[in-house]
PDB file of C-alpha atoms in Angstrom:
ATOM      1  CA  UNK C   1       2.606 -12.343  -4.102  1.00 74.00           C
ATOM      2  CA  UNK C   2      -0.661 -10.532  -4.343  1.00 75.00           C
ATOM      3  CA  UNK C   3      -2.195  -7.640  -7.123  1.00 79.00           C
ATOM      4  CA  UNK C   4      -3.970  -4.757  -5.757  1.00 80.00           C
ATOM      5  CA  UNK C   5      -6.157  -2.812  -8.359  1.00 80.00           C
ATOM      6  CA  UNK C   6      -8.187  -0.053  -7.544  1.00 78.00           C
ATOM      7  CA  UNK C   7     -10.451   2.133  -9.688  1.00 77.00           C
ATOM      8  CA  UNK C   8      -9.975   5.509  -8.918  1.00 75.00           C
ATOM      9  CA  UNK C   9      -9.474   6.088  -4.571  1.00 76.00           C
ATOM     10  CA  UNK C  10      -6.727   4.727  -3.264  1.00 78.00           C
ATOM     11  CA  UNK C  11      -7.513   4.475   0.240  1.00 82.00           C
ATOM     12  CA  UNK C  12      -9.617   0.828   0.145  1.00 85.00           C
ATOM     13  CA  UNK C  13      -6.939  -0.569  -2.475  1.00 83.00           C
ATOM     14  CA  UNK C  14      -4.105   0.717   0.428  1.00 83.00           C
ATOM     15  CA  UNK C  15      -5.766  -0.579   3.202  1.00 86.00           C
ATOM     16  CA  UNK C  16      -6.189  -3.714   1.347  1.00 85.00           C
ATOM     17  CA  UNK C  17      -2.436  -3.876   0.726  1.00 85.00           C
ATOM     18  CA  UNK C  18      -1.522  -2.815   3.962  1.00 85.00           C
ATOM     19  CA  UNK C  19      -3.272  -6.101   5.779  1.00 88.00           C
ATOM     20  CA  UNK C  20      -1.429  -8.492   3.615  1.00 84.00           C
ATOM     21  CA  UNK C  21       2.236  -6.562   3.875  1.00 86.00           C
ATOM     22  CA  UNK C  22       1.503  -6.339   7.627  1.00 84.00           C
ATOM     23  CA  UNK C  23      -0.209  -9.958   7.794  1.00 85.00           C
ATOM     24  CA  UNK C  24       2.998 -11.605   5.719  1.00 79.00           C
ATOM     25  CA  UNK C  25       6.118  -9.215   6.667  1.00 72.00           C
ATOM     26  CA  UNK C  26       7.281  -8.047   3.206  1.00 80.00           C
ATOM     27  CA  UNK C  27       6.365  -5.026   1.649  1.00 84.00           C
ATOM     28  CA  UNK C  28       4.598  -3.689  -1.205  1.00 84.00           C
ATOM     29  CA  UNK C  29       6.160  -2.423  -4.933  1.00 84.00           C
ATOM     30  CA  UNK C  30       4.185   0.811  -5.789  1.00 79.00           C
ATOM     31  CA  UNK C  31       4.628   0.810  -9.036  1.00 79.00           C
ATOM     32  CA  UNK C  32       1.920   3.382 -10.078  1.00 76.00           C
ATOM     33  CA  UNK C  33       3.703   6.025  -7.632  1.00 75.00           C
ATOM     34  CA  UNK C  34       0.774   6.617  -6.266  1.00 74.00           C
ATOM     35  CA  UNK C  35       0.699   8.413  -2.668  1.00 74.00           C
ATOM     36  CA  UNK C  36       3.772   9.610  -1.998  1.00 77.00           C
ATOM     37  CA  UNK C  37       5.848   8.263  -5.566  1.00 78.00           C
ATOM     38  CA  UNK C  38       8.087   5.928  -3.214  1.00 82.00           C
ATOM     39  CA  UNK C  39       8.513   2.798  -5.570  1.00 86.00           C
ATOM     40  CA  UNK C  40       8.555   0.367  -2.251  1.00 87.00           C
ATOM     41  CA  UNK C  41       6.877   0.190   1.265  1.00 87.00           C
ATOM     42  CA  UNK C  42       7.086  -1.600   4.348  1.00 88.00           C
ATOM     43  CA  UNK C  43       3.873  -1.710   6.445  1.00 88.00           C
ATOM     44  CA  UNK C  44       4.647   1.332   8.640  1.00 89.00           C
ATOM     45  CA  UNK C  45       5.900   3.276   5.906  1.00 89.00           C
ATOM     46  CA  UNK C  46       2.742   2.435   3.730  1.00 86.00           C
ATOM     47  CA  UNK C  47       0.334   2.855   6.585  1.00 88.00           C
ATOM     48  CA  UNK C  48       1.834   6.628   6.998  1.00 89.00           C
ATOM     49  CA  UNK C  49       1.533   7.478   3.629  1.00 86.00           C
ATOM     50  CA  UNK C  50      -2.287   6.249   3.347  1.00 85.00           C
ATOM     51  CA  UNK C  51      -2.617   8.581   6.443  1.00 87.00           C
ATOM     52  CA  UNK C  52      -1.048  11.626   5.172  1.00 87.00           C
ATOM     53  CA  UNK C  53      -2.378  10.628   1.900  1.00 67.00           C
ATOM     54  CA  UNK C  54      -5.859  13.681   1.681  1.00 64.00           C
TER      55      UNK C  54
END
């Protein structure tokens, strides 16, 4: 299990998240709602919404 915090743009904090969901297999609880307010991601679903994300 690992905590991502960011400060303010979400794209490093994402990216961050994205290597270990992608790395491990699992997926990642987005419990700020951040991006696209999904409350869960897989790695493809993640890395499209940190795409689409402006």
């Amino acid at each position: 299990m690992v905590n991502v915090t960011t400060r303010g743009d979400w794209k490093f904090g994402g990216a961050v998240a994205y290597a270990f969901c992608k790395h491990e297999g699992s997926c990642v609880f987005n419990d700020s709602g951040v991006l696209d307010g999904s409350p869960r991601f897989d790695a493809d679903s993640l890395r499209n919404a940190l795409l689409a994300d402006p």
